[in-house]
């Protein structure tokens, strides 16, 4: 299923041109409590023996102010020695009496919110160079200033403005500090099932100090909504800077002002859908926003009705991700369709050009009739499910192997949410929890991620729209799972445990223990068997994506291994990053260097956003966490 499909061969002849990185394209270029004995946890090993390319990161040092002082936290990098320790300085004063080796946070009691901190690694007793200065979360959060695009009016006279929507993270400029890529969505954005014109979709590259590096306008021929634009931010070519990939069209304007294709083309029909005209895939330079290379989008839409309807709903259901298909370097995954036909294309970006690694098509002679069609979710997952060192694409109720061949399908159909991780650490490998939309199918199920074998399931009879799996309750081994159509919290083996959590949405490692918390809307809660406890309520912020109530981004972006949450302020003038104020005695390598977790951060923005899970178990009774085998450019 391999085809050497190169950009200069597939781009229309009029657009064949240079695609060297950094070269500006001319206009028209297309280019909790638990006895240790109660949890039989299998030994955890590092990732594949082959080192994987990851970001070269700074310490991510932050200072989070509380009424009692400052919590200072930083990253333990996968490239650090196992025995590394740290000294923490306020100004020129060292605060610790002996190097800190048990955790990567320090509480400076009574310190002012303006206190200036650095940290220095200690290797074999020798203190290393100083880190960057800490980012100051003076009110418990850090505001990243943003500027909304100017609104407009659609051809049918409807005015719209812009709201900050989903975000992704990556080192756009190569300085070791993560930046943000923000999608701006017009207030008239549509679900695919809804007719009507929309404003343009716009993306910004933003440093954490608010400096805008670039703005990309996808133009009138990319409709706005959760299912249309899935963007990936990752260093695909190993040059130390993240690239940005997304679907484009005639009239897309890159970060340098160059237009892709025909700037005057307008393919919108009277219902606001775009069902004709060329479709492209473009790789943008993360530092400048310049389009570096463009190819035809795979798959082409072809006949609209062949995707499940004739008016334009199912044909434009797109998913995207990033996967280590060769076990060492990241590849781009772009996909179309999940209700009926599904096509997934894997691309490499090397030496300034696209090469298509393989294409998986449920309609192909190899896959037709095997039950791979109609299995997709409104999101995907990426992980090495068969432990061969290479990643697979878990696409709803089916999985595609690293080589583009079908691996397994449960034939249990479409759903809205799924979670992939070491959910039951007492058994080997990873597990996969999914909910079902089809009332004739199990409402939810847990499977062996290697084979798709169903481990347990719940009753059918409802369109089960929400589901979550994670270790939120220390009183039960492994992860718990729950869903909106079930009436109980379930153990990793499917046993009913009692009261369900108050939300069925996102997750966050927020307080000091290894049990995960509940993230929903603009607050974080801790699960309890008799009721949940509010740990954080965001101030002056809003969640995204209507009833989905998701943050712009959530994950281990800064500080130690705990997770930050990024919401937009209600006036859309800042991205407000909240960091935990709680100390922890647990030390875990930054989750950014666990590639299953890191790629999950990259695909988090895809359609119906889902929280990230690492490739190993974090929770009550966990053993010493593994250290990844990685290298940095």
XYZ file of C-alpha atoms in Angstrom:
633
model
C 0.000 0.000 0.000
C 2.949 2.240 -0.569
C 3.018 4.744 -3.362
C 5.832 7.214 -3.985
C 3.453 10.091 -4.550
C 5.458 13.281 -4.600
C 4.325 16.875 -4.464
C 5.884 17.971 -7.743
C 4.081 15.180 -9.533
C 0.600 15.766 -8.142
C 0.346 19.556 -8.090
C -1.410 21.016 -11.123
C 1.110 21.976 -13.772
C 0.525 25.705 -13.416
C 1.542 25.505 -9.773
C 4.718 23.441 -10.012
C 7.426 25.471 -8.380
C 10.082 25.468 -5.702
C 9.085 24.397 -2.190
C 12.240 25.239 -0.241
C 11.620 26.045 3.444
C 11.678 29.753 4.160
C 11.198 30.862 0.533
C 8.302 33.243 0.222
C 5.855 32.023 -2.371
C 4.725 34.438 -5.079
C 1.050 35.183 -5.479
C -0.724 32.251 -7.060
C 1.751 29.695 -5.604
C 0.367 26.286 -4.823
C 2.900 24.897 -3.450
C -6.406 8.489 45.809
C -5.770 5.649 48.794
C -4.991 2.173 47.558
C -2.906 -0.619 49.068
C -0.058 -1.395 46.824
C -0.986 -5.070 46.808
C -4.461 -4.264 45.477
C -3.147 -3.227 42.100
C -1.163 -5.815 40.198
C 0.649 -3.540 37.831
C 2.778 -5.005 35.104
C 6.311 -3.653 34.719
C 6.460 -0.559 32.577
C 9.169 -0.211 30.016
C 10.355 2.693 27.971
C 8.967 3.330 24.517
C 10.333 1.548 21.493
C 14.076 0.922 21.525
C 14.385 3.099 18.443
C 14.784 6.685 19.598
C 11.985 8.977 18.505
C 12.439 12.570 17.425
C 10.976 15.025 19.962
C 11.195 18.740 20.625
C 14.271 20.331 22.125
C 12.626 22.107 25.044
C 13.710 24.581 27.680
C 12.805 23.997 31.345
C 9.281 25.418 30.936
C 9.908 27.168 34.255
C 6.856 28.861 35.774
C 6.023 30.589 39.056
C 2.355 30.319 40.108
C 1.365 32.786 42.802
C -0.983 31.896 45.664
C -1.930 33.748 48.855
C 0.811 31.779 50.644
C 3.639 32.179 48.151
C 4.769 30.831 44.790
C 4.799 27.309 43.420
C 7.796 27.076 41.096
C 7.807 24.123 38.694
C 9.856 22.965 35.735
C 10.387 20.131 33.268
C 12.383 16.958 33.751
C 13.425 16.346 30.177
C 13.806 12.923 28.624
C 17.298 14.029 27.600
C 18.259 14.618 31.264
C 20.093 11.840 33.131
C 17.925 9.618 35.323
C 19.669 10.917 38.434
C 19.545 14.615 37.633
C 18.710 16.935 40.542
C 17.994 20.663 40.623
C 18.830 23.848 42.489
C 16.228 26.612 42.557
C 17.198 30.303 42.742
C 15.219 33.427 43.574
C 17.369 36.070 42.014
C 20.897 35.109 43.076
C 19.766 33.320 46.263
C 19.665 29.528 46.226
C 16.530 28.398 48.069
C 17.156 24.676 48.599
C 19.768 23.338 51.031
C 20.497 20.250 48.911
C 19.685 19.445 45.285
C 16.061 18.511 44.638
C 15.853 14.976 43.245
C 12.373 13.733 44.190
C 10.203 16.227 42.337
C 10.338 19.116 39.901
C 8.527 21.743 41.938
C 9.331 23.904 44.943
C 7.034 26.063 47.095
C 8.568 29.403 48.049
C 6.494 30.384 51.070
C 5.678 34.059 51.501
C 7.271 35.126 48.220
C 5.890 38.035 46.236
C 4.176 37.460 42.911
C 6.985 39.398 41.211
C 9.767 37.114 42.481
C 12.218 36.111 39.754
C 13.270 32.459 39.554
C 15.733 30.302 37.664
C 16.622 26.636 38.047
C 19.903 24.809 37.463
C 20.324 21.103 36.829
C 22.846 19.217 38.964
C 24.517 16.278 37.211
C 26.955 14.062 39.133
C 27.201 16.791 41.761
C 28.075 19.495 39.241
C 25.706 22.413 38.819
C 24.911 23.178 35.192
C 24.027 26.434 33.437
C 21.039 28.476 34.524
C 17.662 28.046 32.917
C 15.572 30.773 31.393
C 13.715 33.019 33.846
C 10.345 31.754 35.078
C 7.111 32.847 33.460
C 5.115 34.585 36.189
C 1.518 33.419 36.753
C 0.855 36.327 39.100
C -2.878 35.698 39.550
C -2.620 31.958 39.166
C -2.702 32.372 35.425
C -0.816 33.880 32.520
C -2.540 35.939 29.853
C -1.291 35.660 26.282
C -2.627 38.721 24.429
C -4.429 38.033 21.133
C -6.169 40.267 18.584
C -9.433 39.192 16.954
C -9.666 39.515 13.176
C -12.059 42.031 11.738
C -15.555 40.624 11.248
C -17.600 40.871 8.098
C -20.891 40.210 6.367
C -21.835 37.134 4.350
C -23.346 37.364 0.857
C -26.841 36.963 2.357
C -26.336 39.972 4.645
C -25.498 38.241 7.935
C -22.866 40.037 10.036
C -20.308 38.088 12.031
C -17.391 38.670 14.385
C -14.642 36.309 15.595
C -14.093 34.143 18.658
C -10.909 32.386 19.692
C -11.416 28.663 19.321
C -9.116 25.624 19.407
C -5.367 25.943 19.904
C -2.309 23.755 19.474
C 1.262 24.097 20.695
C 4.692 23.755 19.159
C 8.042 25.507 19.030
C 7.436 27.672 15.989
C 10.692 29.632 16.073
C 13.165 27.074 17.438
C 14.008 28.840 20.702
C 13.043 25.880 22.927
C 9.930 27.609 24.299
C 6.553 26.398 23.103
C 4.319 28.756 21.174
C 0.618 28.581 20.333
C -1.319 28.257 17.110
C -4.859 29.586 17.519
C -7.829 29.001 15.260
C -10.208 31.950 15.009
C -13.758 30.902 14.210
C -16.497 33.282 12.995
C -19.651 33.546 15.070
C -21.595 32.119 12.132
C -19.536 28.907 11.945
C -21.687 25.912 11.043
C -21.973 22.238 11.735
C -21.838 20.348 8.459
C -25.541 19.543 8.798
C -26.430 23.246 8.828
C -26.770 25.306 5.684
C -25.650 28.910 5.413
C -22.618 30.992 4.603
C -19.796 31.387 7.108
C -16.954 33.812 7.553
C -13.407 32.737 6.823
C -11.385 30.537 9.179
C -8.212 32.289 10.386
C -5.179 30.956 12.245
C -2.537 32.875 14.212
C 0.910 31.832 15.346
C 1.517 33.437 18.756
C 4.414 33.509 21.230
C 3.576 33.320 24.935
C 4.357 37.024 25.304
C 1.582 37.779 22.801
C 3.812 38.474 19.816
C 1.936 37.404 16.717
C 4.289 35.716 14.300
C 1.813 35.416 11.442
C -1.825 35.194 10.405
C -3.196 32.736 7.829
C -6.596 33.359 6.233
C -8.025 30.164 4.745
C -10.354 32.152 2.507
C -13.931 31.839 1.351
C -13.525 28.348 -0.085
C -12.885 26.684 3.286
C -16.148 26.615 5.246
C -15.953 27.314 8.999
C -16.943 24.804 11.652
C -15.622 22.033 13.893
C -15.347 19.460 11.133
C -13.729 21.467 8.345
C -10.321 22.630 9.568
C -8.109 20.247 11.509
C -4.612 21.674 11.836
C -1.444 19.891 12.907
C 1.522 21.620 14.571
C 4.661 19.455 14.697
C 8.281 19.378 13.621
C 7.941 17.028 10.685
C 11.305 17.584 9.042
C 13.486 17.613 12.159
C 14.875 21.109 11.704
C 14.057 22.086 15.313
C 11.031 24.211 14.395
C 7.394 23.145 14.152
C 5.549 23.296 10.871
C 1.786 23.834 10.533
C -0.286 21.667 8.190
C -3.909 22.035 7.126
C -6.341 21.732 4.246
C -6.410 24.814 1.996
C -8.172 26.005 -1.131
C -8.092 28.646 -3.832
C -7.890 32.021 -2.103
C -6.055 30.882 1.023
C -3.631 33.616 2.057
C -0.463 32.575 3.862
C 1.341 34.405 6.660
C 3.360 36.447 4.193
C 0.312 37.563 2.206
C 0.832 35.200 -0.740
C -2.328 33.662 -2.182
C -2.628 29.973 -2.947
C -4.302 29.247 -6.255
C -6.940 31.536 -7.774
C -7.624 34.503 -5.510
C -10.897 35.340 -7.275
C -12.435 31.858 -7.187
C -15.675 31.436 -5.223
C -17.028 27.879 -5.074
C -19.733 28.479 -2.454
C -23.204 27.414 -3.496
C -26.448 29.142 -2.499
C -26.560 27.085 0.723
C -23.067 28.142 1.724
C -21.466 24.757 1.078
C -18.269 24.318 -0.920
C -18.851 21.233 -3.038
C -16.738 21.998 -6.065
C -13.328 23.379 -6.882
C -9.847 22.113 -6.064
C -8.809 21.097 -2.544
C -5.251 21.290 -1.300
C -2.984 20.278 1.562
C -0.408 22.889 2.542
C 2.582 22.862 4.854
C 3.312 26.266 6.392
C 6.540 27.490 7.956
C 5.956 27.789 11.705
C 8.105 30.879 12.072
C 6.723 32.940 9.201
C 3.434 31.317 8.207
C 4.727 31.094 4.657
C 3.344 28.300 2.504
C 6.279 26.005 1.791
C 4.583 23.293 -0.220
C 1.121 22.413 -1.460
C -0.342 19.252 -3.007
C -3.809 18.053 -3.945
C -5.801 16.965 -0.897
C -6.166 13.194 -0.641
C -8.771 12.020 -1.041
C -10.544 14.256 -3.501
C -14.243 14.745 -2.770
C -15.276 13.072 -6.016
C -19.025 12.541 -6.123
C -20.528 14.220 -3.071
C -23.311 11.654 -2.635
C -20.807 8.793 -2.443
C -19.912 9.890 1.104
C -23.445 9.411 2.479
C -25.619 12.350 1.442
C -25.997 14.736 -1.458
C -26.098 18.140 0.259
C -22.570 18.294 1.661
C -22.689 17.038 5.243
C -20.671 13.829 5.259
C -18.311 14.602 2.417
C -16.625 17.294 4.487
C -15.922 15.373 7.682
C -12.163 15.669 8.128
C -9.768 14.300 10.748
C -6.027 14.837 11.189
C -3.165 13.569 13.317
C 0.554 12.939 13.615
C 2.083 9.465 13.850
C 5.549 7.884 14.043
C 4.893 5.400 11.267
C 8.558 4.427 10.906
C 9.103 4.421 14.678
C 11.497 7.358 14.646
C 10.160 10.393 12.778
C 6.690 11.941 12.626
C 4.384 11.718 9.643
C 1.243 13.704 8.914
C -2.138 11.945 8.844
C -5.002 13.546 6.920
C -8.380 11.836 6.532
C -11.858 12.233 5.118
C -15.090 10.499 6.016
C -16.296 8.174 8.753
C -20.017 7.562 8.359
C -19.591 5.513 5.208
C -16.370 5.548 3.214
C -13.132 6.450 5.010
C -9.873 7.441 3.352
C -6.697 8.098 5.352
C -3.543 9.463 3.736
C -0.126 9.404 5.417
C 2.386 12.045 4.350
C 6.053 12.678 5.059
C 7.422 16.220 4.949
C 11.122 15.981 4.217
C 13.542 18.285 2.416
C 10.854 20.835 1.648
C 8.409 18.528 -0.093
C 5.504 16.188 0.545
C 5.764 12.459 -0.138
C 2.703 10.291 0.302
C 3.671 7.208 2.309
C 0.404 5.295 1.829
C -3.346 5.650 1.431
C -5.963 3.553 3.249
C -9.360 3.455 1.534
C -12.316 1.416 2.811
C -13.541 1.214 -0.780
C -10.357 -0.366 -2.114
C -10.354 -3.973 -3.275
C -8.132 -4.822 -0.304
C -10.521 -3.427 2.307
C -14.011 -3.552 0.811
C -16.436 -5.825 2.626
C -14.218 -6.282 5.678
C -16.145 -3.940 7.977
C -13.807 -0.978 7.990
C -16.343 1.396 6.457
C -18.651 3.444 8.685
C -16.525 2.976 11.818
C -15.055 6.456 12.304
C -15.448 8.774 15.281
C -15.465 12.570 15.414
C -11.804 12.227 16.432
C -8.988 9.738 16.179
C -6.164 8.425 18.381
C -2.531 7.621 17.632
C -0.456 5.003 19.484
C 1.766 1.979 19.050
C -0.975 -0.525 19.882
C 0.855 -3.653 18.698
C 4.187 -2.891 20.423
C 6.242 -3.045 17.237
C 7.723 0.406 17.819
C 5.570 2.062 15.166
C 2.303 3.948 15.532
C -1.162 2.922 14.447
C -4.204 5.104 13.714
C -7.204 4.205 15.865
C -10.103 5.502 13.817
C -13.276 5.022 15.860
C -14.145 1.329 15.893
C -11.279 0.264 13.639
C -7.509 0.577 13.469
C -5.057 1.032 10.609
C -1.546 -0.393 10.966
C 1.621 1.671 10.554
C 1.965 0.414 6.963
C -1.515 1.518 5.896
C -3.126 -1.923 6.112
C -6.250 -2.575 8.147
C -5.330 -4.037 11.551
C -8.729 -4.694 13.153
C -12.333 -3.602 13.257
C -15.001 -4.314 15.874
C -17.742 -3.339 13.390
C -19.479 -1.507 16.261
C -19.738 1.698 14.318
C -19.542 5.442 14.748
C -19.347 7.365 18.030
C -18.460 10.741 19.468
C -15.775 9.990 22.086
C -12.992 7.509 22.760
C -9.983 7.153 25.094
C -6.790 5.191 24.448
C -4.130 4.434 27.054
C -2.903 1.949 29.634
C -6.351 1.959 31.226
C -5.961 -1.445 32.892
C -2.310 -1.771 33.966
C -2.897 -5.307 35.301
C -3.029 -6.601 31.736
C -0.429 -6.142 28.980
C -0.610 -3.373 26.443
C -3.051 -0.562 25.908
C -6.825 -0.476 26.169
C -9.421 1.487 24.230
C -12.729 2.802 25.617
C -15.380 4.031 23.202
C -19.036 5.065 23.187
C -21.502 4.264 20.402
C -24.069 6.395 18.606
C -25.937 3.445 17.084
C -28.777 2.395 19.421
C -28.454 -1.204 18.225
C -24.813 -1.400 19.379
C -23.372 -1.567 22.920
C -23.640 1.812 24.591
C -19.945 1.707 25.447
C -17.156 -0.841 25.325
C -13.556 -1.492 26.328
C -11.252 -3.341 23.972
C -7.707 -4.637 23.752
C -6.066 -1.990 21.616
C -3.776 -4.525 19.942
C -6.504 -6.823 18.636
C -9.833 -5.047 19.050
C -11.065 -7.878 21.282
C -13.975 -6.596 23.370
C -13.136 -6.886 27.076
C -16.474 -5.635 28.381
C -19.463 -3.614 27.212
C -22.602 -1.901 28.471
C -26.190 -2.198 27.331
C -27.390 -0.783 24.041
C -30.491 1.272 23.344
C -29.302 4.876 23.315
C -27.297 7.347 21.285
C -24.432 7.575 23.761
C -22.898 10.957 23.065
C -20.267 11.291 25.803
C -17.739 8.994 27.441
C -14.531 9.291 29.479
C -11.888 6.915 30.830
C -9.167 7.811 33.335
C -8.051 7.037 36.889
C -10.198 9.498 38.824
C -10.897 7.249 41.857
C -8.071 5.818 43.950
C -10.436 3.226 45.432
C -10.429 1.126 42.275
C -7.381 -0.229 40.408
C -6.585 1.302 37.062
C -8.747 3.720 35.139
C -12.454 4.205 35.594
C -14.875 4.700 32.715
C -18.281 6.304 32.452
C -20.637 7.612 29.822
C -23.773 9.682 29.436
C -26.172 6.771 28.792
C -24.822 4.538 31.587
C -25.837 5.047 35.223
C -22.657 4.131 37.066
C -18.940 4.633 37.238
C -17.208 1.472 36.054
C -13.869 -0.074 36.939
C -11.205 -0.945 34.388
C -12.818 -4.378 34.148
C -16.372 -3.053 33.763
C -17.572 -3.582 37.340
C -20.125 -1.038 38.582
C -18.557 1.197 41.224
C -21.361 3.595 42.105
C -21.855 7.329 41.611
C -20.825 8.783 38.285
C -18.803 12.011 38.161
C -20.556 15.326 37.706
C -19.202 15.743 34.167
C -18.425 13.621 31.132
C -15.918 15.749 29.300
C -12.190 16.418 29.762
C -9.579 15.314 32.300
C -6.635 17.046 33.994
C -3.790 16.092 36.329
C -4.204 19.138 38.545
C -3.619 18.546 42.260
C -0.684 16.859 44.018
C -1.573 13.172 43.619
C -1.483 10.986 40.517
C -5.263 10.541 40.280
C -6.702 12.673 37.513
C -9.309 15.404 37.895
C -12.438 16.386 35.937
C -12.208 19.309 33.527
C -15.506 20.632 32.209
C -16.533 24.036 30.913
C -14.517 26.591 32.871
C -13.836 24.592 36.045
C -11.892 21.630 37.430
C -13.378 19.214 40.006
C -12.039 16.293 42.053
C -14.183 13.169 42.034
C -15.578 11.849 45.292
C -17.885 8.923 45.909
C -20.483 11.189 47.566
C -19.821 14.358 45.567
C -17.223 16.254 43.597
C -15.040 19.041 45.018
C -14.399 22.217 43.052
C -10.668 22.907 42.710
C -10.676 25.709 40.156
C -13.136 28.058 38.532
C -11.684 30.066 35.681
C -12.130 33.810 36.007
C -13.383 35.836 33.051
C -13.048 32.961 30.608
C -15.274 30.994 28.267
C -15.196 27.463 26.934
C -15.460 26.562 23.267
C -17.524 24.506 20.877
C -20.982 25.124 22.382
C -22.258 22.109 24.360
C -18.891 20.386 24.076
C -17.608 23.072 26.499
C -13.951 22.357 25.793
C -10.894 24.527 26.500
C -8.790 26.016 23.743
C -6.105 23.542 24.826
C -5.322 21.399 27.850
C -2.189 19.417 28.607
C 1.327 19.397 30.002
C 2.524 22.523 28.229
C 4.642 24.178 30.959
C 6.055 23.431 34.397
C 6.198 19.867 35.718
C 4.162 16.896 34.443
C 0.819 18.257 35.665
C -1.462 19.791 33.081
C -2.244 23.385 32.265
C -5.583 24.506 30.860
C -5.944 27.268 28.288
C -9.252 29.107 27.981
C -10.096 32.173 25.921
C -11.055 35.245 27.878
C -14.693 36.162 27.345
C -13.716 39.272 25.388
C -11.476 37.209 23.083
C -8.492 39.431 23.874
C -6.303 36.821 25.577
C -5.645 33.146 25.962
C -5.614 32.636 29.738
C -3.321 29.791 30.837
C -4.012 28.353 34.292
C -1.362 26.264 36.093
C -1.744 24.163 39.227
C -0.865 25.821 42.563
C -0.520 22.422 44.298
C 2.776 20.811 45.256
C 3.479 17.225 44.278
C 6.073 14.741 45.489
C 5.856 12.763 42.259
C 8.474 13.188 39.553
C 7.631 12.218 35.977
C 9.465 13.099 32.789
C 7.661 15.860 30.935
C 4.718 14.303 29.119
C 5.725 16.290 26.058
C 8.495 13.720 25.562
C 6.062 10.793 25.686
C 5.175 10.630 22.008
C 1.716 9.103 22.469
C 0.836 12.040 24.719
C 2.566 14.569 22.486
C 0.778 13.460 19.346
C -2.504 13.492 21.319
C -1.893 17.168 22.066
C -1.421 17.671 18.338
C -4.714 16.003 17.366
C -6.678 17.432 20.343
C -8.140 20.161 18.124
C -9.569 17.615 15.698
C -13.383 17.857 15.445
C -14.793 16.810 18.860
C -11.803 17.530 21.099
C -10.625 14.785 23.467
C -8.035 14.891 26.312
C -4.579 13.342 25.891
C -3.363 10.088 27.433
C 0.282 8.961 27.723
C 1.548 5.571 26.666
C 1.878 4.394 30.290
C -0.349 4.355 33.384
C -0.439 7.373 35.673
C -2.668 6.864 38.700
C -3.025 5.435 42.195
C -0.533 2.692 42.929
C 1.503 3.346 39.806
C 5.063 2.041 39.644
C 8.059 4.176 38.769
C 7.153 5.737 35.425
C 9.220 4.829 32.363
C 11.653 7.199 30.696
C 11.239 7.693 26.959
C 13.897 6.813 24.408
C 14.114 9.974 22.332
C 16.431 12.366 20.580
C 16.149 16.047 19.749
C 17.089 17.742 16.465
